CSV table of C-alpha atoms and ligand atoms in Angstrom, one decimal:
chain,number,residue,atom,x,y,z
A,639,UNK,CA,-2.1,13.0,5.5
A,640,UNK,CA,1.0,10.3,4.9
A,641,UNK,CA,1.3,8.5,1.7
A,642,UNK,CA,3.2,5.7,3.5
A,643,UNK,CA,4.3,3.8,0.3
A,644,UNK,CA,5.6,5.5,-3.1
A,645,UNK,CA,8.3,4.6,-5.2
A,646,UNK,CA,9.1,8.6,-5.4
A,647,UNK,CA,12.5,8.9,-5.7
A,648,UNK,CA,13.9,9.6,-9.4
A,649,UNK,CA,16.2,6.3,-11.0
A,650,UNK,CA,16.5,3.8,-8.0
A,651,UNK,CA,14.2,1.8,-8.9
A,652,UNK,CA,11.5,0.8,-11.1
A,653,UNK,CA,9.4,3.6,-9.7
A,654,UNK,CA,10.0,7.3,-11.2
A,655,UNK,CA,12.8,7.2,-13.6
A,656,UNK,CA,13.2,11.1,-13.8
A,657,UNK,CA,13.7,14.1,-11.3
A,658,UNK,CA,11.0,15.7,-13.6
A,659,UNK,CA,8.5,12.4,-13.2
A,660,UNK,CA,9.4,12.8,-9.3
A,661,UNK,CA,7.9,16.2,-9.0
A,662,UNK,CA,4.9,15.7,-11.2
A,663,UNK,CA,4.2,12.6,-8.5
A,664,UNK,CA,4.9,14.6,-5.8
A,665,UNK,CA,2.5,17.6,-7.3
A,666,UNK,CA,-0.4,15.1,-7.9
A,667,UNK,CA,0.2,14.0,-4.1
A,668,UNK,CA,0.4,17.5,-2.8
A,669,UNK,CA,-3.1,18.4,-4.6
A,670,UNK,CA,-4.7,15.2,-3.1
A,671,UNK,CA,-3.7,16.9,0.5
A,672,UNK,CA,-0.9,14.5,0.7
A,673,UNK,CA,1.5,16.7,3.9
A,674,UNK,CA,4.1,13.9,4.0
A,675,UNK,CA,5.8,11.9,1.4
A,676,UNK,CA,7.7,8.1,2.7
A,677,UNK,CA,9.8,7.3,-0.2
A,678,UNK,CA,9.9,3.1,-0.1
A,679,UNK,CA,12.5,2.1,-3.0
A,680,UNK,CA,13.1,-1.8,-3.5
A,681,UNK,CA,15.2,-3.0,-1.3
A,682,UNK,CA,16.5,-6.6,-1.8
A,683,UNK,CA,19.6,-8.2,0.2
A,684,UNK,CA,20.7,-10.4,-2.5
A,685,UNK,CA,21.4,-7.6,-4.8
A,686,UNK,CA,22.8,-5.0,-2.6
A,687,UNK,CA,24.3,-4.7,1.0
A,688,UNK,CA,22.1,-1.8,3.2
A,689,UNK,CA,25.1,0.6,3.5
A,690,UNK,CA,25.4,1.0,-0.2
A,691,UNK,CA,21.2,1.0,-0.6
A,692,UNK,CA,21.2,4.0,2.1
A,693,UNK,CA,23.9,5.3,-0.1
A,694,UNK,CA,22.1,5.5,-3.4
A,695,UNK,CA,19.1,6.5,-1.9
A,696,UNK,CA,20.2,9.2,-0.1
A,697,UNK,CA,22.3,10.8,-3.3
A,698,UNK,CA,18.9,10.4,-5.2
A,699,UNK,CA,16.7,12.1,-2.3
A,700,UNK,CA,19.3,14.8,-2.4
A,701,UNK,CA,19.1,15.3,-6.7
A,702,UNK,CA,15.4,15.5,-5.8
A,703,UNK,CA,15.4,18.1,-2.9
A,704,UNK,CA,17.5,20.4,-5.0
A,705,UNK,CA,15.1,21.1,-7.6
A,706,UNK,CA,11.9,20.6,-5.1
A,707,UNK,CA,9.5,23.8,-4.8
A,708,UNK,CA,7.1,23.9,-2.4
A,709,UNK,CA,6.4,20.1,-2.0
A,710,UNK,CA,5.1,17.5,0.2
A,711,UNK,CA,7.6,16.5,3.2
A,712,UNK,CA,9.9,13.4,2.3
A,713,UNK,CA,10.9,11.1,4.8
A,714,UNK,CA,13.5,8.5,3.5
A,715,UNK,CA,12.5,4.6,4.0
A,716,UNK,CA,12.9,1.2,1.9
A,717,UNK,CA,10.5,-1.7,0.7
A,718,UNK,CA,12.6,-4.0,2.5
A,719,UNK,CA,11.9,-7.5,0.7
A,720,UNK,CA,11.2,-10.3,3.6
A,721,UNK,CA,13.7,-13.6,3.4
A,722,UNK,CA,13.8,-16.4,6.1
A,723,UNK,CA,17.1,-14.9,7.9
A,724,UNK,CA,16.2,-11.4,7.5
A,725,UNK,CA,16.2,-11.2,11.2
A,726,UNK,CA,19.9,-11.7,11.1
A,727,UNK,CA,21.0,-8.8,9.0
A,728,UNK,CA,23.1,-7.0,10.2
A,729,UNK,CA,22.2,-2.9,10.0
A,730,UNK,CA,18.8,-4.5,9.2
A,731,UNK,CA,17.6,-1.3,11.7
A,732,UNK,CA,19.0,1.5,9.3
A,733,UNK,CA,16.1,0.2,6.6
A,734,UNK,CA,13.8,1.9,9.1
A,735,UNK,CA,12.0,5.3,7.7
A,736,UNK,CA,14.5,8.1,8.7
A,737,UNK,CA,13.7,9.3,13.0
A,738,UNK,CA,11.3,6.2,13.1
A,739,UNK,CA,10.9,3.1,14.3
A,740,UNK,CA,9.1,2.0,11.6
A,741,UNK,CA,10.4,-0.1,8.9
A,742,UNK,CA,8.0,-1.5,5.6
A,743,UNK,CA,8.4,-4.7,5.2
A,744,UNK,CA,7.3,-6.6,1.7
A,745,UNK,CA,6.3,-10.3,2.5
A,746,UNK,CA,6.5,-13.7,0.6
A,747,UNK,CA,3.6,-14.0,-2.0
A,748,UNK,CA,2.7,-17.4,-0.9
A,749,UNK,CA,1.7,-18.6,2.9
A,750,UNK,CA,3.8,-18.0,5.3
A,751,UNK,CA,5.1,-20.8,7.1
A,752,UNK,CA,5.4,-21.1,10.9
A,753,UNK,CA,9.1,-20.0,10.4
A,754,UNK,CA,8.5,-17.1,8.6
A,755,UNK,CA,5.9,-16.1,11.0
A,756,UNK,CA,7.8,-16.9,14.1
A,757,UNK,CA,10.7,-14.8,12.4
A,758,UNK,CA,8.5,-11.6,11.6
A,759,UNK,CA,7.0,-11.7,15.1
A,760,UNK,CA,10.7,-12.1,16.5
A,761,UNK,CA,11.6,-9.0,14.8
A,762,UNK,CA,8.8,-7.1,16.2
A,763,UNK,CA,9.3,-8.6,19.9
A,764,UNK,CA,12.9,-6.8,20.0
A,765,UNK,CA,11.3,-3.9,20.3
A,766,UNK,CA,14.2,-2.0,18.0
A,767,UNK,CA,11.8,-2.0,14.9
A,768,UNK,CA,8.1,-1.7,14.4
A,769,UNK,CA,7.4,-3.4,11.3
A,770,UNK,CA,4.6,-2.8,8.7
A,771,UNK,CA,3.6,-5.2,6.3
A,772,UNK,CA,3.7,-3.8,2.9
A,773,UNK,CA,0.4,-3.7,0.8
A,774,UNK,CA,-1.4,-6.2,3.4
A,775,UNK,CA,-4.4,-7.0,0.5
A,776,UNK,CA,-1.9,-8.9,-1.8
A,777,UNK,CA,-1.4,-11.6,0.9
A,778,UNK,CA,-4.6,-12.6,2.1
A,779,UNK,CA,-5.8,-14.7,-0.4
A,780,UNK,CA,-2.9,-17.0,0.9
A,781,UNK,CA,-3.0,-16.4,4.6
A,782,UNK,CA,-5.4,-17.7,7.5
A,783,UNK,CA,-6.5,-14.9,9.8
A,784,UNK,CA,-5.3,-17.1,12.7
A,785,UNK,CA,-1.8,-15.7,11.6
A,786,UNK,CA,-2.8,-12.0,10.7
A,787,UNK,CA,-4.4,-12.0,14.1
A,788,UNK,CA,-1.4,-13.5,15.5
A,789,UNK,CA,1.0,-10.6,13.9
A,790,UNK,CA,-0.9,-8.2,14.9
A,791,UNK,CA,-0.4,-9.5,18.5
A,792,UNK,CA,3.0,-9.0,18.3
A,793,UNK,CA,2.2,-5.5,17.5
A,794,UNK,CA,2.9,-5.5,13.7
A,795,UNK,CA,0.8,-3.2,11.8
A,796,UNK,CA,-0.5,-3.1,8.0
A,797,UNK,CA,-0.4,-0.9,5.0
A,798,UNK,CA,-3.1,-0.9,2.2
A,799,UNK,CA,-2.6,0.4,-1.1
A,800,UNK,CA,-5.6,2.6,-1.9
A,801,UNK,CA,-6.3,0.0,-5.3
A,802,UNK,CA,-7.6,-2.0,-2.4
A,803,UNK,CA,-10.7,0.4,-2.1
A,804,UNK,CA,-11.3,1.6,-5.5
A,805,UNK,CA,-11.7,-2.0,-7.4
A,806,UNK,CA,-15.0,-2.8,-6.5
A,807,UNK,CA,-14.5,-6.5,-5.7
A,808,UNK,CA,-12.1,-5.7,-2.9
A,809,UNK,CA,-13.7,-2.6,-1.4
A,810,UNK,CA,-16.2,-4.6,0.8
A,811,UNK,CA,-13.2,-6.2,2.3
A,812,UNK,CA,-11.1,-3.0,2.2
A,813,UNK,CA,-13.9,-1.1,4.4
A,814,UNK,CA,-14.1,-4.3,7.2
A,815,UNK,CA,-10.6,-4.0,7.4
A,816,UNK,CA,-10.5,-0.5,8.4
A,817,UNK,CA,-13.4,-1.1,10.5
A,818,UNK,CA,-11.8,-3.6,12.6
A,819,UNK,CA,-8.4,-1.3,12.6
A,820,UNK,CA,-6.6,-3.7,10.5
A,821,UNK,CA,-5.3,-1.3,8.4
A,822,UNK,CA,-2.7,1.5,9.6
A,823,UNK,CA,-1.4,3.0,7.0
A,824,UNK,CA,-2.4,4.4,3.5
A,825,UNK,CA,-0.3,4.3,0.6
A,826,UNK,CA,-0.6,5.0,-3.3
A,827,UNK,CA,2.4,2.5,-4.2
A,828,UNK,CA,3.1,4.6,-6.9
A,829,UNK,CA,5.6,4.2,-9.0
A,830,UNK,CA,4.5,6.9,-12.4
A,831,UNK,CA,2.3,8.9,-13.4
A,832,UNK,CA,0.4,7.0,-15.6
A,833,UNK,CA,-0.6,3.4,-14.8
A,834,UNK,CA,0.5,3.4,-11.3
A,835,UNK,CA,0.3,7.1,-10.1
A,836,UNK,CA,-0.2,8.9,-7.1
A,837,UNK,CA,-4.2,7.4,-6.1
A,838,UNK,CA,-5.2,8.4,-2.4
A,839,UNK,CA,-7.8,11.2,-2.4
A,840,UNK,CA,-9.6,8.5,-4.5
A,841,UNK,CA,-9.4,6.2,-1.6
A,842,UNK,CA,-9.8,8.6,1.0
A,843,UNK,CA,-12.8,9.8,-1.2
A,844,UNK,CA,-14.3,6.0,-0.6
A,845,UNK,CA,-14.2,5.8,3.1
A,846,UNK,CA,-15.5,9.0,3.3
A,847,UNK,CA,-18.6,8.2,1.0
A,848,UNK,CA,-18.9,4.5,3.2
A,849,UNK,CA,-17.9,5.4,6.5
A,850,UNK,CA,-18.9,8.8,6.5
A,851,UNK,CA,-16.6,12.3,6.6
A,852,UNK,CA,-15.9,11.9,10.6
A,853,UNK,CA,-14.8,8.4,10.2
A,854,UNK,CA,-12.5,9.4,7.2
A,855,UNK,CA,-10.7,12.0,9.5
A,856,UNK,CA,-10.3,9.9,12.1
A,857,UNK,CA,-8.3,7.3,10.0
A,858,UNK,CA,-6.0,10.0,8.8
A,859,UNK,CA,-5.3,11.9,12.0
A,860,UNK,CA,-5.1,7.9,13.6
A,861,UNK,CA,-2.3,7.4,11.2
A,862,UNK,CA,-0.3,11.0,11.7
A,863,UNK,CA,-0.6,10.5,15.3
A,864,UNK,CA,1.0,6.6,15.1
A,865,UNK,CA,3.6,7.7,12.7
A,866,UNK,CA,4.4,10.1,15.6
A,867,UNK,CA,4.6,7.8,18.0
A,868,UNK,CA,7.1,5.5,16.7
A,869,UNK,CA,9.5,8.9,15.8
A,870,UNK,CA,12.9,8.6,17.6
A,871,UNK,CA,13.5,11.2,19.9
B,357,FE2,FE1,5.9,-0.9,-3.6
């Protein structure tokens, strides 16, 4: 199984702060049958240009690997924070997760307006990136399904956090979602290991208690074989 979302990588961000913190994530993952790791630090173009992001994340991936036993798989990628003229960064492509098309993208938490809209779905009509929107729950409070419905048209897929199953006023909610294959990916979003650790066997325990083990297994071999798809070649 992918954890599509984790702030894994030791002192880039406000996720793990230590190479030591980074294993004991990537331990917790590996005993919840996590098989492949996407590391998703911050990344936010008024603070830093890509080059030097890739840069930094890259030397930090590397302090990690050298100590790593036998751990989950890390592919590198960014939380690429949305802004109307994202579209026009340049090297915007080399946010993607490494041999992928895919790219995580963290949107506005407010409702979209037509621009912003028009401007993700631009992105995704190039055909050069295949964007997923970054812990879908937080936004739909503030979104009209017209426009999730719309983005999904244009063939941009969603990542949950597992939080969105285990609170028990989302779950309902969660569980339609994945019903009606609004949900792609599965991530933990986690950033330590003790208020926001490493949480999807507790999700993955959910679906399989409401949806049934078959169901469950489905989801995750659904999400391996997408992730596969969008691999560069
Ligand atoms: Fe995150």
């Amino acid at each position: 199984m992918i954890d599509f979302h984790a702030h894994i990588l030791p002192r880039i961000d406000d996720g793990s702060q230590s190479v030591e913190e980074s294993i004991a994530m990537l331990e917790s993952m590996k005993a919840q049958g996590i098989k492949k790791v996407i590391a998703t630090p911050h990344f936010l173009a008024n603070h830093e240009s890509v080059s030097s992001f890739v840069e930094r994340r890259n030397a930090s991936l590397e302090r990690l690997r050298e100590t790593m036993p036998d751990l989950p798989e890390i592919a590198p990628g960014a939380e690429v924070k949305y802004y109307d003229g994202i579209s026009h960064l340049p090297d915007l492509k080399k946010l993607r997760i490494e041999n992928s098309k895919l790219l995580l993208l963290e949107m506005p938490f407010s409702a979209w307006s037509e621009y912003t809209v028009k401007e993700v779905a631009d992105i995704a009509g190039r055909g050069k990136i295949t964007l997923v929107l970054a812990h879908i729950e937080r936004y739909l409070p503030m979104q009209s399904s017209a426009v999730l419905y719309r983005l999904l048209e244009h063939g941009v897929l969603f990542q949950s956090n597992a939080s969105f199953f285990l609170s028990c006023f989302t779950r309902h909610k969660a569980l339609r979602m994945l019903k009606n294959h609004q949900i792609h990916f599965l991530g933990s979003d986690a950033h330590n290991m003790t208020d926001r650790a490493p949480n999807t066997a507790k999700a993955v325990a959910i679906i399989q208690k409401k949806c049934g083990e078959a169901f469950a297994d489905d989801f995750i071999t659904y999400g391996n074989e997408l992730f596969l798809q969008h691999t560069l070649t």
